mmCIF file with all atom_site columns, C-alpha atoms in Angstrom:
data_model
loop_
_atom_site.group_PDB
_atom_site.id
_atom_site.type_symbol
_atom_site.label_atom_id
_atom_site.label_alt_id
_atom_site.label_comp_id
_atom_site.label_asym_id
_atom_site.label_entity_id
_atom_site.label_seq_id
_atom_site.pdbx_PDB_ins_code
_atom_site.Cartn_x
_atom_site.Cartn_y
_atom_site.Cartn_z
_atom_site.occupancy
_atom_site.B_iso_or_equiv
_atom_site.pdbx_formal_charge
_atom_site.auth_seq_id
_atom_site.auth_comp_id
_atom_site.auth_asym_id
_atom_site.auth_atom_id
_atom_site.pdbx_PDB_model_num
ATOM 1   C CA . ARG A 1 1   ? 75.622 1.707   -2.023 1.00 0.00 ? 1   ARG A CA 1
ATOM 2   C CA . ALA A 1 2   ? 71.372 2.215   -0.977 1.00 0.00 ? 2   ALA A CA 1
ATOM 3   C CA . GLU A 1 3   ? 71.429 2.814   2.737  1.00 0.00 ? 3   GLU A CA 1
ATOM 4   C CA . PRO A 1 4   ? 69.891 -1.023  3.864  1.00 0.00 ? 4   PRO A CA 1
ATOM 5   C CA . HIS A 1 5   ? 66.532 -0.738  5.867  1.00 0.00 ? 5   HIS A CA 1
ATOM 6   C CA . HIS A 1 6   ? 67.592 -3.292  8.519  1.00 0.00 ? 6   HIS A CA 1
ATOM 7   C CA . ALA A 1 7   ? 68.883 0.726   9.611  1.00 0.00 ? 7   ALA A CA 1
ATOM 8   C CA . HIS A 1 8   ? 65.066 1.752   11.387 1.00 0.00 ? 8   HIS A CA 1
ATOM 9   C CA . GLY A 1 9   ? 65.231 5.364   8.971  1.00 0.00 ? 9   GLY A CA 1
ATOM 10  C CA . LEU A 1 10  ? 68.128 5.713   10.958 1.00 0.00 ? 10  LEU A CA 1
ATOM 11  C CA . ARG A 1 11  ? 70.192 7.761   8.887  1.00 0.00 ? 11  ARG A CA 1
ATOM 12  C CA . ALA A 1 12  ? 73.345 7.169   9.193  1.00 0.00 ? 12  ALA A CA 1
ATOM 13  C CA . ARG A 1 13  ? 76.499 9.187   8.616  1.00 0.00 ? 13  ARG A CA 1
ATOM 14  C CA . PRO A 1 14  ? 79.076 7.248   5.995  1.00 0.00 ? 14  PRO A CA 1
ATOM 15  C CA . SER A 1 15  ? 81.094 7.174   9.142  1.00 0.00 ? 15  SER A CA 1
ATOM 16  C CA . LEU A 1 16  ? 78.594 4.825   11.146 1.00 0.00 ? 16  LEU A CA 1
ATOM 17  C CA . GLN A 1 17  ? 77.654 2.576   8.231  1.00 0.00 ? 17  GLN A CA 1
ATOM 18  C CA . ALA A 1 18  ? 81.896 1.771   8.198  1.00 0.00 ? 18  ALA A CA 1
ATOM 19  C CA . ALA A 1 19  ? 81.462 -0.251  11.045 1.00 0.00 ? 19  ALA A CA 1
ATOM 20  C CA . ALA A 1 20  ? 78.987 -2.534  9.615  1.00 0.00 ? 20  ALA A CA 1
ATOM 21  C CA . GLY A 1 21  ? 81.797 -4.624  8.519  1.00 0.00 ? 21  GLY A CA 1
ATOM 22  C CA . TYR A 1 22  ? 82.764 -5.946  12.090 1.00 0.00 ? 22  TYR A CA 1
ATOM 23  C CA . GLN A 1 23  ? 82.345 -9.922  13.636 1.00 0.00 ? 23  GLN A CA 1
ATOM 24  C CA . PRO A 1 24  ? 79.612 -9.002  16.490 1.00 0.00 ? 24  PRO A CA 1
ATOM 25  C CA . ALA A 1 25  ? 81.610 -12.664 17.585 1.00 0.00 ? 25  ALA A CA 1
ATOM 26  C CA . ALA A 1 26  ? 84.168 -10.301 19.587 1.00 0.00 ? 26  ALA A CA 1
ATOM 27  C CA . MET A 1 27  ? 82.327 -8.283  20.672 1.00 0.00 ? 27  MET A CA 1
ATOM 28  C CA . LEU A 1 28  ? 81.345 -9.618  23.964 1.00 0.00 ? 28  LEU A CA 1
ATOM 29  C CA . PRO A 1 29  ? 83.294 -12.790 25.342 1.00 0.00 ? 29  PRO A CA 1
ATOM 30  C CA . VAL A 1 30  ? 82.461 -15.501 27.090 1.00 0.00 ? 30  VAL A CA 1
ATOM 31  C CA . VAL A 1 31  ? 83.340 -14.606 30.440 1.00 0.00 ? 31  VAL A CA 1
ATOM 32  C CA . ALA A 1 32  ? 82.640 -11.472 30.781 1.00 0.00 ? 32  ALA A CA 1
ATOM 33  C CA . LEU A 1 33  ? 78.755 -12.548 29.704 1.00 0.00 ? 33  LEU A CA 1
ATOM 34  C CA . SER A 1 34  ? 79.185 -15.167 32.379 1.00 0.00 ? 34  SER A CA 1
ATOM 35  C CA . LEU A 1 35  ? 79.804 -12.399 34.869 1.00 0.00 ? 35  LEU A CA 1
ATOM 36  C CA . LEU A 1 36  ? 77.513 -10.215 33.804 1.00 0.00 ? 36  LEU A CA 1
ATOM 37  C CA . VAL A 1 37  ? 74.748 -12.389 33.530 1.00 0.00 ? 37  VAL A CA 1
ATOM 38  C CA . ALA A 1 38  ? 73.427 -14.524 36.366 1.00 0.00 ? 38  ALA A CA 1
ATOM 39  C CA . ASP A 1 39  ? 70.587 -15.271 35.090 1.00 0.00 ? 39  ASP A CA 1
ATOM 40  C CA . PRO A 1 40  ? 70.860 -18.579 32.021 1.00 0.00 ? 40  PRO A CA 1
ATOM 41  C CA . GLU A 1 41  ? 67.147 -17.605 31.045 1.00 0.00 ? 41  GLU A CA 1
ATOM 42  C CA . GLN A 1 42  ? 68.606 -14.396 30.102 1.00 0.00 ? 42  GLN A CA 1
ATOM 43  C CA . VAL A 1 43  ? 71.881 -15.617 27.905 1.00 0.00 ? 43  VAL A CA 1
ATOM 44  C CA . ALA A 1 44  ? 71.625 -16.517 24.061 1.00 0.00 ? 44  ALA A CA 1
ATOM 45  C CA . CYS A 1 45  ? 72.856 -17.641 21.699 1.00 0.00 ? 45  CYS A CA 1
ATOM 46  C CA . ALA A 1 46  ? 73.722 -15.659 18.052 1.00 0.00 ? 46  ALA A CA 1
ATOM 47  C CA . THR A 1 47  ? 74.980 -17.618 14.965 1.00 0.00 ? 47  THR A CA 1
ATOM 48  C CA . LEU A 1 48  ? 75.700 -15.402 11.852 1.00 0.00 ? 48  LEU A CA 1
ATOM 49  C CA . LEU A 1 49  ? 76.766 -16.520 8.747  1.00 0.00 ? 49  LEU A CA 1
ATOM 50  C CA . GLN A 1 50  ? 79.505 -14.592 6.588  1.00 0.00 ? 50  GLN A CA 1
ATOM 51  C CA . TYR A 1 51  ? 80.115 -14.232 3.286  1.00 0.00 ? 51  TYR A CA 1
ATOM 52  C CA . LYS A 1 52  ? 82.533 -12.766 0.773  1.00 0.00 ? 52  LYS A CA 1
ATOM 53  C CA . THR A 1 53  ? 80.030 -11.298 -1.454 1.00 0.00 ? 53  THR A CA 1
ATOM 54  C CA . ASP A 1 54  ? 77.669 -8.121  -0.860 1.00 0.00 ? 54  ASP A CA 1
ATOM 55  C CA . ASP A 1 55  ? 74.738 -10.914 -2.391 1.00 0.00 ? 55  ASP A CA 1
ATOM 56  C CA . CYS A 1 56  ? 75.191 -13.590 0.616  1.00 0.00 ? 56  CYS A CA 1
ATOM 57  C CA . SER A 1 57  ? 75.576 -16.270 -1.833 1.00 0.00 ? 57  SER A CA 1
ATOM 58  C CA . GLY A 1 58  ? 77.739 -18.924 -2.418 1.00 0.00 ? 58  GLY A CA 1
ATOM 59  C CA . HIS A 1 59  ? 80.774 -20.780 0.812  1.00 0.00 ? 59  HIS A CA 1
ATOM 60  C CA . ALA A 1 60  ? 80.238 -18.913 4.186  1.00 0.00 ? 60  ALA A CA 1
ATOM 61  C CA . ASP A 1 61  ? 81.478 -18.737 7.642  1.00 0.00 ? 61  ASP A CA 1
ATOM 62  C CA . LYS A 1 62  ? 79.505 -19.922 10.770 1.00 0.00 ? 62  LYS A CA 1
ATOM 63  C CA . LEU A 1 63  ? 79.893 -17.732 13.707 1.00 0.00 ? 63  LEU A CA 1
ATOM 64  C CA . ALA A 1 64  ? 78.297 -18.669 17.144 1.00 0.00 ? 64  ALA A CA 1
ATOM 65  C CA . PHE A 1 65  ? 78.771 -16.310 19.951 1.00 0.00 ? 65  PHE A CA 1
ATOM 66  C CA . PRO A 1 66  ? 76.681 -16.207 23.478 1.00 0.00 ? 66  PRO A CA 1
ATOM 67  C CA . THR A 1 67  ? 75.111 -12.555 23.959 1.00 0.00 ? 67  THR A CA 1
ATOM 68  C CA . LEU A 1 68  ? 71.906 -11.460 25.164 1.00 0.00 ? 68  LEU A CA 1
ATOM 69  C CA . ALA A 1 69  ? 67.920 -12.360 25.467 1.00 0.00 ? 69  ALA A CA 1
ATOM 70  C CA . ALA A 1 70  ? 66.807 -8.615  25.677 1.00 0.00 ? 70  ALA A CA 1
ATOM 71  C CA . PRO A 1 71  ? 68.747 -5.434  25.000 1.00 0.00 ? 71  PRO A CA 1
ATOM 72  C CA . GLY A 1 72  ? 71.786 -4.571  27.854 1.00 0.00 ? 72  GLY A CA 1
ATOM 73  C CA . SER A 1 73  ? 75.282 -6.035  27.239 1.00 0.00 ? 73  SER A CA 1
ATOM 74  C CA . PRO A 1 74  ? 77.303 -3.511  27.685 1.00 0.00 ? 74  PRO A CA 1
ATOM 75  C CA . CYS A 1 75  ? 79.413 -0.824  25.383 1.00 0.00 ? 75  CYS A CA 1
ATOM 76  C CA . VAL A 1 76  ? 82.743 -2.257  24.358 1.00 0.00 ? 76  VAL A CA 1
ATOM 77  C CA . PRO A 1 77  ? 85.052 -1.447  21.662 1.00 0.00 ? 77  PRO A CA 1
ATOM 78  C CA . ILE A 1 78  ? 85.028 -2.946  18.596 1.00 0.00 ? 78  ILE A CA 1
ATOM 79  C CA . PRO A 1 79  ? 88.951 -4.832  18.807 1.00 0.00 ? 79  PRO A CA 1
ATOM 80  C CA . GLN A 1 80  ? 88.634 -4.924  14.294 1.00 0.00 ? 80  GLN A CA 1
ATOM 81  C CA . MET A 1 81  ? 87.912 -0.808  14.886 1.00 0.00 ? 81  MET A CA 1
ATOM 82  C CA . PRO A 1 82  ? 89.179 0.737   18.024 1.00 0.00 ? 82  PRO A CA 1
ATOM 83  C CA . GLU A 1 83  ? 87.225 4.213   16.701 1.00 0.00 ? 83  GLU A CA 1
ATOM 84  C CA . PHE A 1 84  ? 83.354 2.564   16.948 1.00 0.00 ? 84  PHE A CA 1
ATOM 85  C CA . SER A 1 85  ? 81.795 1.097   20.066 1.00 0.00 ? 85  SER A CA 1
ATOM 86  C CA . VAL A 1 86  ? 78.416 -0.992  20.358 1.00 0.00 ? 86  VAL A CA 1
ATOM 87  C CA . LYS A 1 87  ? 76.150 -2.408  23.074 1.00 0.00 ? 87  LYS A CA 1
ATOM 88  C CA . ASP A 1 88  ? 72.564 -3.438  23.738 1.00 0.00 ? 88  ASP A CA 1
ATOM 89  C CA . GLN A 1 89  ? 73.243 -6.792  20.810 1.00 0.00 ? 89  GLN A CA 1
ATOM 90  C CA . TYR A 1 90  ? 71.039 -9.269  22.095 1.00 0.00 ? 90  TYR A CA 1
ATOM 91  C CA . CYS A 1 91  ? 68.631 -12.457 20.160 1.00 0.00 ? 91  CYS A CA 1
ATOM 92  C CA . ALA A 1 92  ? 65.252 -10.491 20.204 1.00 0.00 ? 92  ALA A CA 1
ATOM 93  C CA . LYS A 1 93  ? 61.767 -12.512 20.612 1.00 0.00 ? 93  LYS A CA 1
ATOM 94  C CA . ASP A 1 94  ? 60.848 -12.198 17.382 1.00 0.00 ? 94  ASP A CA 1
ATOM 95  C CA . GLY A 1 95  ? 63.780 -14.617 16.789 1.00 0.00 ? 95  GLY A CA 1
ATOM 96  C CA . THR A 1 96  ? 66.632 -11.762 15.276 1.00 0.00 ? 96  THR A CA 1
ATOM 97  C CA . PHE A 1 97  ? 69.382 -10.816 16.206 1.00 0.00 ? 97  PHE A CA 1
ATOM 98  C CA . ARG A 1 98  ? 70.512 -7.352  17.448 1.00 0.00 ? 98  ARG A CA 1
ATOM 99  C CA . GLN A 1 99  ? 72.958 -4.526  18.447 1.00 0.00 ? 99  GLN A CA 1
ATOM 100 C CA . THR A 1 100 ? 73.314 -0.953  18.324 1.00 0.00 ? 100 THR A CA 1
ATOM 101 C CA . VAL A 1 101 ? 76.914 0.866   16.565 1.00 0.00 ? 101 VAL A CA 1
ATOM 102 C CA . PHE A 1 102 ? 78.145 4.048   18.029 1.00 0.00 ? 102 PHE A CA 1
ATOM 103 C CA . VAL A 1 103 ? 81.411 6.096   16.606 1.00 0.00 ? 103 VAL A CA 1
ATOM 104 C CA . GLY A 1 104 ? 83.990 6.899   18.663 1.00 0.00 ? 104 GLY A CA 1
ATOM 105 C CA . PRO A 1 105 ? 84.267 4.834   22.632 1.00 0.00 ? 105 PRO A CA 1
ATOM 106 C CA . GLY A 1 106 ? 81.595 5.389   24.912 1.00 0.00 ? 106 GLY A CA 1
ATOM 107 C CA . CYS A 1 107 ? 78.620 4.598   22.930 1.00 0.00 ? 107 CYS A CA 1
ATOM 108 C CA . HIS A 1 108 ? 78.028 8.190   23.034 1.00 0.00 ? 108 HIS A CA 1
ATOM 109 C CA . GLY A 1 109 ? 75.544 10.355  20.900 1.00 0.00 ? 109 GLY A CA 1
ATOM 110 C CA . GLU A 1 110 ? 73.242 9.225   17.917 1.00 0.00 ? 110 GLU A CA 1
ATOM 111 C CA . GLY A 1 111 ? 73.347 5.146   17.495 1.00 0.00 ? 111 GLY A CA 1
ATOM 112 C CA . LEU A 1 112 ? 73.443 2.817   14.547 1.00 0.00 ? 112 LEU A CA 1
ATOM 113 C CA . HIS A 1 113 ? 70.632 0.098   15.211 1.00 0.00 ? 113 HIS A CA 1
ATOM 114 C CA . GLN A 1 114 ? 71.283 -3.221  12.760 1.00 0.00 ? 114 GLN A CA 1
ATOM 115 C CA . THR A 1 115 ? 69.269 -6.126  12.817 1.00 0.00 ? 115 THR A CA 1
ATOM 116 C CA . TYR A 1 116 ? 70.549 -9.403  11.390 1.00 0.00 ? 116 TYR A CA 1
ATOM 117 C CA . ASP A 1 117 ? 67.331 -11.555 10.411 1.00 0.00 ? 117 ASP A CA 1
ATOM 118 C CA . LYS A 1 118 ? 68.051 -14.930 8.019  1.00 0.00 ? 118 LYS A CA 1
ATOM 119 C CA . SER A 1 119 ? 66.097 -13.050 5.235  1.00 0.00 ? 119 SER A CA 1
ATOM 120 C CA . HIS A 1 120 ? 68.055 -10.394 4.438  1.00 0.00 ? 120 HIS A CA 1
ATOM 121 C CA . CYS A 1 121 ? 72.078 -9.946  3.630  1.00 0.00 ? 121 CYS A CA 1
ATOM 122 C CA . PHE A 1 122 ? 72.932 -7.120  5.870  1.00 0.00 ? 122 PHE A CA 1
ATOM 123 C CA . TYR A 1 123 ? 77.505 -6.438  4.504  1.00 0.00 ? 123 TYR A CA 1
ATOM 124 C CA . LYS A 1 124 ? 77.739 -9.713  3.550  1.00 0.00 ? 124 LYS A CA 1
ATOM 125 C CA . PHE A 1 125 ? 76.324 -11.406 6.665  1.00 0.00 ? 125 PHE A CA 1
ATOM 126 C CA . LYS A 1 126 ? 72.834 -12.994 7.381  1.00 0.00 ? 126 LYS A CA 1
ATOM 127 C CA . LEU A 1 127 ? 71.367 -14.829 10.708 1.00 0.00 ? 127 LEU A CA 1
ATOM 128 C CA . ALA A 1 128 ? 71.413 -18.342 10.956 1.00 0.00 ? 128 ALA A CA 1
ATOM 129 C CA . ALA A 1 129 ? 69.864 -18.618 14.728 1.00 0.00 ? 129 ALA A CA 1
ATOM 130 C CA . CYS A 1 130 ? 69.016 -16.626 17.629 1.00 0.00 ? 130 CYS A CA 1
ATOM 131 C CA . ASP A 1 131 ? 67.963 -19.243 20.263 1.00 0.00 ? 131 ASP A CA 1
ATOM 132 C CA . PRO A 1 132 ? 68.301 -19.005 24.127 1.00 0.00 ? 132 PRO A CA 1
ATOM 133 C CA . GLY A 1 133 ? 70.531 -21.041 26.720 1.00 0.00 ? 133 GLY A CA 1
ATOM 134 C CA . ALA A 1 134 ? 73.887 -20.591 25.974 1.00 0.00 ? 134 ALA A CA 1
ATOM 135 C CA . CYS A 1 135 ? 76.205 -21.754 22.719 1.00 0.00 ? 135 CYS A CA 1
ATOM 136 C CA . PRO A 1 136 ? 76.967 -25.591 22.415 1.00 0.00 ? 136 PRO A CA 1
ATOM 137 C CA . GLY A 1 137 ? 80.599 -26.355 21.382 1.00 0.00 ? 137 GLY A CA 1
ATOM 138 C CA . GLU A 1 138 ? 82.968 -23.786 20.071 1.00 0.00 ? 138 GLU A CA 1
ATOM 139 C CA . GLY A 1 139 ? 80.915 -23.406 17.142 1.00 0.00 ? 139 GLY A CA 1
ATOM 140 C CA . GLU A 1 140 ? 83.149 -20.873 15.304 1.00 0.00 ? 140 GLU A CA 1
ATOM 141 C CA . GLY A 1 141 ? 85.213 -20.662 11.999 1.00 0.00 ? 141 GLY A CA 1
ATOM 142 C CA . GLN A 1 142 ? 83.102 -23.347 11.107 1.00 0.00 ? 142 GLN A CA 1
ATOM 143 C CA . GLN A 1 143 ? 82.329 -23.408 7.165  1.00 0.00 ? 143 GLN A CA 1
ATOM 144 C CA . ALA A 1 144 ? 78.021 -23.911 6.349  1.00 0.00 ? 144 ALA A CA 1
ATOM 145 C CA . ASP A 1 145 ? 77.143 -23.766 2.965  1.00 0.00 ? 145 ASP A CA 1
ATOM 146 C CA . GLY A 1 146 ? 75.347 -20.958 1.905  1.00 0.00 ? 146 GLY A CA 1
ATOM 147 C CA . GLY A 1 147 ? 72.537 -22.526 0.509  1.00 0.00 ? 147 GLY A CA 1
ATOM 148 C CA . GLU A 1 148 ? 69.169 -22.005 2.010  1.00 0.00 ? 148 GLU A CA 1
#
């Protein structure tokens, strides 16, 4: 498979590419975010569409989760893939969702920078929204249409 253009020029090792399929919603729980961020203007809500197909066609699950509005989220392990860790999960000013994934615990060494947007399918994920402020309601597990 060709390396996604959203890797920002970083030549990812195959082991880093294996981490791309995890669900970011599980990375920074609401409780941890509220303890981390005192200023509500630093909070954002990311919503990803998770597809079953590599080309992001058809039905999708909608995953809404709290994140930050700028880099700086702490390093956390990926529960589904404990051999990886992630940090700097945030909604960028350009409306994209970004994060950095690392091989091993503690976010050490070279990380893979990932950017999710509304136009590109990235490891069966596509961005639905990245908005400032807290997420309205629960949002996770809802079904969404695959069309735009």
